[in-house]
Every structure is written in structure tokens, then in C-alpha cells.
mmCIF file of C-alpha atoms in Angstrom:
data_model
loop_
_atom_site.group_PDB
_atom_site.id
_atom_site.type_symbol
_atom_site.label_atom_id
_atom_site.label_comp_id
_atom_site.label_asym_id
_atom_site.label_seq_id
_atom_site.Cartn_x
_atom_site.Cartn_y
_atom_site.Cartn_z
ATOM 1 C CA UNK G 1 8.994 -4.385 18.845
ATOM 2 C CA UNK G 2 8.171 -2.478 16.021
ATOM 3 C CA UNK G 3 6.563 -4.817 12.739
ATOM 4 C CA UNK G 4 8.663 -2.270 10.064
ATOM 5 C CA UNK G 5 11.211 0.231 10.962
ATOM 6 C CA UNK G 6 13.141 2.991 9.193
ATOM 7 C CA UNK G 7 16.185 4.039 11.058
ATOM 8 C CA UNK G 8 18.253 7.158 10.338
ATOM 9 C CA UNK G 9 17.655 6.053 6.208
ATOM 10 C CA UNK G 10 19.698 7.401 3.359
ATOM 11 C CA UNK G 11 18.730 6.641 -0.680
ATOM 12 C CA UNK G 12 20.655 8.875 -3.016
ATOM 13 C CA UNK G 13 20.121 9.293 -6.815
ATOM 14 C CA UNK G 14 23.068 10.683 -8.535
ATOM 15 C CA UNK G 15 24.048 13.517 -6.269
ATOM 16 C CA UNK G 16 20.777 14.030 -4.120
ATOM 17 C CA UNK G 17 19.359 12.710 -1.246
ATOM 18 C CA UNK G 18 15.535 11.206 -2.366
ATOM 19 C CA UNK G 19 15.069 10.287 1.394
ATOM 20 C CA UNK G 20 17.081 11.837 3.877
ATOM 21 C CA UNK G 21 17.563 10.359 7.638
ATOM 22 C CA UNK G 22 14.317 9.002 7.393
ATOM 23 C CA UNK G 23 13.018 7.025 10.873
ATOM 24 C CA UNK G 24 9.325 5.636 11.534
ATOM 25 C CA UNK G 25 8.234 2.523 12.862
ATOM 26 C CA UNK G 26 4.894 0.612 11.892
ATOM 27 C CA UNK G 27 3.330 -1.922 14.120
ATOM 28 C CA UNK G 28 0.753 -4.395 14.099
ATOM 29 C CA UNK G 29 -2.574 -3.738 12.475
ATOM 30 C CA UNK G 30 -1.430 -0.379 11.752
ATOM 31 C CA UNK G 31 -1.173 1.648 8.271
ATOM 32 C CA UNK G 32 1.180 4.663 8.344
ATOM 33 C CA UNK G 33 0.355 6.710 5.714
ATOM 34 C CA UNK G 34 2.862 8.913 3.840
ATOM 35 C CA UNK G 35 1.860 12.189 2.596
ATOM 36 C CA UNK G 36 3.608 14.564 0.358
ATOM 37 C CA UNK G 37 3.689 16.806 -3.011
ATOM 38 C CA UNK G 38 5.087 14.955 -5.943
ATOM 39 C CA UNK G 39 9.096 13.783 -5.342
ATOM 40 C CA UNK G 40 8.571 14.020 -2.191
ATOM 41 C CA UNK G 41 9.974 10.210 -1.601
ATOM 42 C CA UNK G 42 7.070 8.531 -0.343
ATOM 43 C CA UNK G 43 7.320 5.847 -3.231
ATOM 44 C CA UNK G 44 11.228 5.480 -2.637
ATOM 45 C CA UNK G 45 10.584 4.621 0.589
ATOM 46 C CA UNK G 46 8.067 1.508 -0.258
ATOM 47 C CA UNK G 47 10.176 0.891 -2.986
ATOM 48 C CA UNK G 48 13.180 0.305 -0.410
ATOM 49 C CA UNK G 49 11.018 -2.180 1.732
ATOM 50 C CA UNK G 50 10.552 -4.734 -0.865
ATOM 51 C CA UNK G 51 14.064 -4.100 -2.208
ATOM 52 C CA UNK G 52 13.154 -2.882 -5.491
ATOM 53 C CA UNK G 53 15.315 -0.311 -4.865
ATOM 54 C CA UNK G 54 18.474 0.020 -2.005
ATOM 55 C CA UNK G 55 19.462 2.716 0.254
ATOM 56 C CA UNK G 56 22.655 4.379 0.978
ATOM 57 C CA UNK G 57 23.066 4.204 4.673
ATOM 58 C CA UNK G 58 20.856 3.914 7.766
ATOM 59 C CA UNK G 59 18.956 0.689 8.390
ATOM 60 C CA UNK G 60 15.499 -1.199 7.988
ATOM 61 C CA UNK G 61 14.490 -3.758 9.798
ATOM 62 C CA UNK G 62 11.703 -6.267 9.232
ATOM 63 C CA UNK G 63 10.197 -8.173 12.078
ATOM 64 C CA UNK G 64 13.206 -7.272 13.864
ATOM 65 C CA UNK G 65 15.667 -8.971 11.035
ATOM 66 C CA UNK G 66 17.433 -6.672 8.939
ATOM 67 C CA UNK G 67 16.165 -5.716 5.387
ATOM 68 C CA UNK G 68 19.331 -6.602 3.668
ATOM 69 C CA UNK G 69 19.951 -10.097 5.396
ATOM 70 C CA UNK G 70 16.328 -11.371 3.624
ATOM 71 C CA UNK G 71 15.924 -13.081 0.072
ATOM 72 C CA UNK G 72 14.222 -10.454 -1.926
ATOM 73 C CA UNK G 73 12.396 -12.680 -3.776
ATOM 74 C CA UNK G 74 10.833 -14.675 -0.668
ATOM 75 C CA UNK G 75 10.808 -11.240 1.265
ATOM 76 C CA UNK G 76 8.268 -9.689 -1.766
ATOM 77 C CA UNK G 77 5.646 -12.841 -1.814
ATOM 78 C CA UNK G 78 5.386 -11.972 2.084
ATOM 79 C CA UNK G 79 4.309 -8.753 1.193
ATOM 80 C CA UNK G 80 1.305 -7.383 -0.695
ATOM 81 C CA UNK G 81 1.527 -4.382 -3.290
ATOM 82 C CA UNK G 82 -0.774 -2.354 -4.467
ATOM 83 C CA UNK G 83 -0.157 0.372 -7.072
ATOM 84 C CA UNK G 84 -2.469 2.931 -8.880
ATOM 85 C CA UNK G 85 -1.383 1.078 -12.192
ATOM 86 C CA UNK G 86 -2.982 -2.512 -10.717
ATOM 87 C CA UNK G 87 -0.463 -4.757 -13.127
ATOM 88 C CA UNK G 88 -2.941 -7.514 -13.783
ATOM 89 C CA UNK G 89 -1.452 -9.812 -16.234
ATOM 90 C CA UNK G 90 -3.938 -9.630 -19.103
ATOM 91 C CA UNK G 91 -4.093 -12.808 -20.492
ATOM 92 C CA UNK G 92 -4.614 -14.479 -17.376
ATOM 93 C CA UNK G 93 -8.452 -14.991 -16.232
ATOM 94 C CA UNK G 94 -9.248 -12.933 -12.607
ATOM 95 C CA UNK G 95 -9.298 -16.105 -10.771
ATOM 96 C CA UNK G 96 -5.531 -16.445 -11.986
ATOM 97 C CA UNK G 97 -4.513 -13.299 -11.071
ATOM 98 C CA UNK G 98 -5.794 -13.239 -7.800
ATOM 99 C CA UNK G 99 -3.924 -16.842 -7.403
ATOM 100 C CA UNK G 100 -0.519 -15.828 -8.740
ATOM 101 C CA UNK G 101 0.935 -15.428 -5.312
ATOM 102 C CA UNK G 102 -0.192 -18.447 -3.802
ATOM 103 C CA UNK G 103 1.257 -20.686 -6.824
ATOM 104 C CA UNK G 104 4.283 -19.217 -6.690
ATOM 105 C CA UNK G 105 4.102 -20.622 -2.728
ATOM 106 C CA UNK G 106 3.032 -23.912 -4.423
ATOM 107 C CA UNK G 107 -0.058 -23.905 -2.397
ATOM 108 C CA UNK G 108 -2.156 -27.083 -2.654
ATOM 109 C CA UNK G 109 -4.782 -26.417 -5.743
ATOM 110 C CA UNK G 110 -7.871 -26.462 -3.652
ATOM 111 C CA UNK G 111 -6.414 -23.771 -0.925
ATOM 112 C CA UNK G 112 -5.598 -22.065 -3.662
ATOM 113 C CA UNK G 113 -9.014 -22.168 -5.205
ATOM 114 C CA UNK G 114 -11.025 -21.440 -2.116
ATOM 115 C CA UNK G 115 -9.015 -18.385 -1.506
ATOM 116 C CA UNK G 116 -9.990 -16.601 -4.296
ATOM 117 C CA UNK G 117 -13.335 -17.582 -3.933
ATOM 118 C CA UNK G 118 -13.075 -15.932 -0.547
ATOM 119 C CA UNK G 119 -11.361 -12.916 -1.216
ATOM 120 C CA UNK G 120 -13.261 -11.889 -4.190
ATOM 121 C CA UNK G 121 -16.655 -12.374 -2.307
ATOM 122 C CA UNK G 122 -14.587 -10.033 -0.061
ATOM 123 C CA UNK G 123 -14.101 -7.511 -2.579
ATOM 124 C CA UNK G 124 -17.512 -7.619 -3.940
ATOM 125 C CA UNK G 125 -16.879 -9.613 -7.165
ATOM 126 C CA UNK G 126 -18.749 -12.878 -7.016
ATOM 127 C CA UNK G 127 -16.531 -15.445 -8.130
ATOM 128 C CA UNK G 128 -19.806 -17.236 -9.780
ATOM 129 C CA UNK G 129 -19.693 -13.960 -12.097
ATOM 130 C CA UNK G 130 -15.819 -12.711 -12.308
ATOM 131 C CA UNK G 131 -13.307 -15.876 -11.897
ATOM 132 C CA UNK G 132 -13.073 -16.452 -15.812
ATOM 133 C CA UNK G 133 -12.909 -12.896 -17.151
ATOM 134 C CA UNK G 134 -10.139 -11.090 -18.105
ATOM 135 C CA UNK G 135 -8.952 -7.547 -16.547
ATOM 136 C CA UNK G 136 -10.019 -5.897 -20.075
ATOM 137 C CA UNK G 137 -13.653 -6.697 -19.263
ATOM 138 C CA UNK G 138 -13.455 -4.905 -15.908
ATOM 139 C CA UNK G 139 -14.154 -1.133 -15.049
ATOM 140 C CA UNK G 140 -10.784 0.451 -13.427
ATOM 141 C CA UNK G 141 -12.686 -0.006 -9.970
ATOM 142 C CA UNK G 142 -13.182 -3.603 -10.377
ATOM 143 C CA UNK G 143 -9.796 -4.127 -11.374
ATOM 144 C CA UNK G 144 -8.180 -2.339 -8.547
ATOM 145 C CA UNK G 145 -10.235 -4.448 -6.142
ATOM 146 C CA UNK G 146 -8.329 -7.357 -7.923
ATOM 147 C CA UNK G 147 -5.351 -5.655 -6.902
ATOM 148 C CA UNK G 148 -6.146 -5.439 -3.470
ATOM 149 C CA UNK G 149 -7.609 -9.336 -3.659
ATOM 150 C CA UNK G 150 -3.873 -10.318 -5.425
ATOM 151 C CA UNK G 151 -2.415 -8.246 -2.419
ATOM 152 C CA UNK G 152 -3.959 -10.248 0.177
ATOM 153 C CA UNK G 153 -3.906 -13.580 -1.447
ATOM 154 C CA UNK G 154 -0.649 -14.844 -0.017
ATOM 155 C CA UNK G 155 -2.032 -13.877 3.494
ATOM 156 C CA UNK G 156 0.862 -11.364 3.474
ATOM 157 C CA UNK G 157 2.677 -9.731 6.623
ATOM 158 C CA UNK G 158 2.979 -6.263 5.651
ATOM 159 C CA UNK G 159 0.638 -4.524 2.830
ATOM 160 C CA UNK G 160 1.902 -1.630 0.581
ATOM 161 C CA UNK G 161 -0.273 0.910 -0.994
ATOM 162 C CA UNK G 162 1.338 3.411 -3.490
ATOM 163 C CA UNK G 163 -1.694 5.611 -4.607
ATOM 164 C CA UNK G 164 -4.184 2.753 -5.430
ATOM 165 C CA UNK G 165 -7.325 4.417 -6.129
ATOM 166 C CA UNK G 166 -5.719 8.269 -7.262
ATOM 167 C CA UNK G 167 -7.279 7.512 -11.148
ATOM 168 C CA UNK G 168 -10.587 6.155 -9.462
ATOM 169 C CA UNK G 169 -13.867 8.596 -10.506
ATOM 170 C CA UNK G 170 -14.326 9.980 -6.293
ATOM 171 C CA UNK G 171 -17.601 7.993 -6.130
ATOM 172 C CA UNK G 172 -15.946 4.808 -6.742
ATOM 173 C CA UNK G 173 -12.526 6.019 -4.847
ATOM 174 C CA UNK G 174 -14.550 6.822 -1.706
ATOM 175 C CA UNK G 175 -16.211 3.453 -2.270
ATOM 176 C CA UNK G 176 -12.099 1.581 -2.386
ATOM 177 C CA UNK G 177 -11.500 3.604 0.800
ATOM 178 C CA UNK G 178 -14.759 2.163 2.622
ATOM 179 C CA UNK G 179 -13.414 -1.192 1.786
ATOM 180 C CA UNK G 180 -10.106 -0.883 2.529
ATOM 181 C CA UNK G 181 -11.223 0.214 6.490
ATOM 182 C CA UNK G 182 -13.135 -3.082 6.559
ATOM 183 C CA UNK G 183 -10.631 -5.153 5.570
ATOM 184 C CA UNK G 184 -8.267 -3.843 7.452
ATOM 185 C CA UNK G 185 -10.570 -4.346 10.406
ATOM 186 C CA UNK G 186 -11.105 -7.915 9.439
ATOM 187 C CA UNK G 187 -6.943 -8.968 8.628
ATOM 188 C CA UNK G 188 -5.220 -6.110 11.076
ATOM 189 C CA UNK G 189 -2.219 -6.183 8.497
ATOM 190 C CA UNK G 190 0.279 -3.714 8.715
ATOM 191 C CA UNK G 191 0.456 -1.249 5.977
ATOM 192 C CA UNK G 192 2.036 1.931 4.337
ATOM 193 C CA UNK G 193 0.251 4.295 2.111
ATOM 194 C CA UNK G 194 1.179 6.226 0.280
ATOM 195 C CA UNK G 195 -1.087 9.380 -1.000
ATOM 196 C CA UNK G 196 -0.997 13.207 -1.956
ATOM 197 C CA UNK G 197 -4.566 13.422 -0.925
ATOM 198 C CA UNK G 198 -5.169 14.846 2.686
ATOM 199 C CA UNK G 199 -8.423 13.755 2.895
ATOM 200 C CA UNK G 200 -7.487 10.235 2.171
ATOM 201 C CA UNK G 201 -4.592 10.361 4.463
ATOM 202 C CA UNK G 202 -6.851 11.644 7.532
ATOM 203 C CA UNK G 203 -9.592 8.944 6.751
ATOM 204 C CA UNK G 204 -7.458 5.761 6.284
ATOM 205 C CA UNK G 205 -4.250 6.468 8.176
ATOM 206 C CA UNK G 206 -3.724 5.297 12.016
ATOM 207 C CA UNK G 207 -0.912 7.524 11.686
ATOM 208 C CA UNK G 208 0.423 9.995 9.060
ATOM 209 C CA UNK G 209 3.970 11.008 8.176
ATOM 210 C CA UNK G 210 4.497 14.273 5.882
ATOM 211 C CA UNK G 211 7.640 13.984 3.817
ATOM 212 C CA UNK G 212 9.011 17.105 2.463
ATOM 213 C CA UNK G 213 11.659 16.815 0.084
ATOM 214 C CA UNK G 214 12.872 13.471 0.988
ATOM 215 C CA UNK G 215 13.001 14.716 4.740
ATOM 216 C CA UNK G 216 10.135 13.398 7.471
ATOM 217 C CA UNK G 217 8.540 16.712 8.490
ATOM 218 C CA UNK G 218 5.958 15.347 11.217
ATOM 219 C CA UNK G 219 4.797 12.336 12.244
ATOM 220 C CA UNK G 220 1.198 11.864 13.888
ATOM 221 C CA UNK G 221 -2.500 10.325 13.904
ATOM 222 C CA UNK G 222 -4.989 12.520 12.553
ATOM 223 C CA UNK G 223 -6.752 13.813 15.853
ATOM 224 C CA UNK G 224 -3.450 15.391 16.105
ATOM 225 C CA UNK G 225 -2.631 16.187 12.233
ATOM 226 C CA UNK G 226 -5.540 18.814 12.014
ATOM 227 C CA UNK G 227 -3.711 21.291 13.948
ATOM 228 C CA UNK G 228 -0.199 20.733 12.931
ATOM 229 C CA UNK G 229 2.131 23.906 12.216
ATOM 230 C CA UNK G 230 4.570 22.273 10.612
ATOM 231 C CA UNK G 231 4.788 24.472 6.581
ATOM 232 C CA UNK G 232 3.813 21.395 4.196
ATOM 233 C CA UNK G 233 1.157 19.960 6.695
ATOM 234 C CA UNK G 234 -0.227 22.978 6.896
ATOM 235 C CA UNK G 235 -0.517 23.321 3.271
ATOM 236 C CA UNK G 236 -2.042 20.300 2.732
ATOM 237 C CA UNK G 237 -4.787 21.281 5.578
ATOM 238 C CA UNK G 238 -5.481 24.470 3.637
ATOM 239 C CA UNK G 239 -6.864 22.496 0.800
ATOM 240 C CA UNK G 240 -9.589 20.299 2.801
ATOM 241 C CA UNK G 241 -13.107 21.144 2.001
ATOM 242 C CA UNK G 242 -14.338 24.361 3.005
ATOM 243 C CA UNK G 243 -10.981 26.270 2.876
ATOM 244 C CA UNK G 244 -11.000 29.589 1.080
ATOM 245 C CA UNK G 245 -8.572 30.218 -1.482
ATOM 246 C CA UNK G 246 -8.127 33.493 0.049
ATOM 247 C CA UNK G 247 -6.871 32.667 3.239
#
């Protein structure tokens, strides 16, 4: 049994479809990434899994229970978000906001405490040096890690990426992607990402979806992706590296 699934999903904004029968499934240790131009409705469609948002028709189940039968609010701390914008709360030290889901779980103070300590040796911010600072004294790339250390704090089941490291300088972006591969080889969380960058999708996806329009135009891991014929995947293979604008 599929970890997330998407069946046959409908989300409407005044009189348009933003996602139109929509169906994937993601399973363990997997991320799915979604790929598309700008309104495309790859951020609809994480926004539907942790109910920020609710479709029209169709269904989504989680672990096998569906979406709508779940408390939002205890269905969001099991899952970990990640957006390009971080949301650190700025008065709050690093150690705090890495904590935030884990007190809202009323985890026992020192579980609490060694877990950020762990995950932000994980991310590459000693805890000796970062705990008590405050996201204004952090470069962007150092505060995105936080966001991926808040993300996994709550030892979530499901992880959701919606362009985390698109304002990231490429050095440091490239440097985010490395990271994310090893965590993901460490916790095997389930994920979706979501990116317009191809080259991002092909290096960090298990799988890739192209959504055109709010419509799924192809499905498939990247050994497969690079020779798809399907019109947007195509266009976003014309713009890897070494492509001539003439072509």
C-alpha cells in the first residue's frame, strides 16, 4: 500500500480547475518530485496534503486513511514542511525553532534538547556555535538548513518540499541538494518536491511527475525522464546544460 495517494483529484478556484484528475502514489523512502512552469499546481497539490487548502472531488489517502477523516492540526505536526521562504520565528533562538514541533508534542525537555543537538550536527551547524542565535544572524543557507532541521524534528512521516533552496546562490543550492540525498539516505522519509528546476528534479527525485496546467502530463524516474516526448517534459529537457538555444 501506497504511503500518500492522489486519486482522480479535483481543486477548483473560482471557475477553474488548479489540479485536474490528478492520481500518483508515493511510497516509503521515496520523494516524488513535481515539476512544472509557474501555476502549474504543484504547490496546490502539497497544499491539499496538509489541508491548508481542500479539494473539490476525488480522494487522498494517507497511510491508507482518508485525508479528510484526520485532525488537521495533529495530521500537520506528522508532517514536515519546507518552503523557499523558511518561516523561522525571529525572536525565537535556533535551538527554539528547531524544537517548536516537538513542544507542541509535549516531548520530555531533555528529548527535546538532544534532538536538536542531533539534527543540527546533522545539518552542519554545531549546536556549541548556533543553538542561541537568532535567524537574523544566519546567511539564507544556514537558515534553510534550519528549515529542513524544524522539518525533521518531530521525526515526521511524510516530508514536503515546496522550492526550498530556489533563492539559494547555486554553490550553496547544490550544497542543500547534497544534503538533502544524505539525509534522505539516513531517515528514508517519504517526500514531495516540488521544483521548476529540471536539473534539480533529475538529481533528487526517485520519481518525477510533470504537471501541466493543473493536469499530470507524465509520471517517471529519471533514467526514464531524459527521453520523454511528452510537450512540457520535453521543454524542460531542452534547457539542461549543453542545449542550444537554436535547436
Amino acid at each position: 500500500m501506497a504511503f500518500l495517494s492522489f486519486r482522480h483529484v479535483v481543486c477548483r478556484r473560482g471557475d477553474r480547475n488548479v489540479l485536474e484528475d490528478v492520481s500518483f502514489d508515493v511510497d516509503e523512502g521515496e520523494t516524488l518530485v513535481l515539476l512544472g512552469r509557474s501555476g502549474s499546481g504543484k504547490t496546490t497539490a502539497l497544499r491539499l496534503v496538509n489541508r491548508l487548502i481542500e479539494y473539490d472531488s476525488g480522494e487522498i489517502l494517507f497511510e491508507g486513511n482518508d485525508l479528510r477523516s484526520l485532525d488537521p492540526i495533529a495530521l500537520r505536526r506528522r508532517i514536515g514542511y519546507v518552503i523557499q521562504e523558511v518561516g523561522l520565528l525571529p525572536h525565537w533562538t535556533i535551538a527554539q525553532n528547531v524544537a517548536l514541533v516537538p513542544m507542541l508534542q509535549r516531548w520530555p525537555r531533555e528529548k527535546t534538547e538532544q534532538r536538536v543537538r542531533e539534527l543540527l550536527k546533522q545539518v552542519s551547524l554545531p549546536p556549541e556555535e548556533y543553538s542561541e542565535r537568532h535567524p537574523r544572524e544566519l546567511s539564507g543557507g544556514q537558515r534553510q538548513r534550519i528549515g529542513v532541521a524544524r522539518a525533521l524534528a518531530g521525526n515526521p512521516s511524510l516530508l514536503l518540499f515546496d522550492e526550498p533552496f530556489g533563492a539559494l546562490d547555486p554553490v550553496t543550492r547544490r550544497d542543500m541538494q547534497r544534503q538533502f540525498l544524505q539525509l534522505r539516505e539516513q531517515y528514508r522519509t517519504p517526500a514531495v518536491f516540488v521544483t521548476h528546476d529540471v536539473v534539480e528534479a533529475m538529481a533528487l527525485g526517485t520519481r518525477i511527475g510533470v504537471l501541466d496546467g493543473g493536469r499530470l502530463e507524465l509520471i517517471a524516474p529519471p533514467e526514464e525522464f531524459t527521453g520523454a516526448s511528452t510537450p512540457v517534459a520535453r521543454a524542460f529537457l531542452d534547457t539542461l546544460p549543453g542545449r542550444s538555444l537554436r535547436n
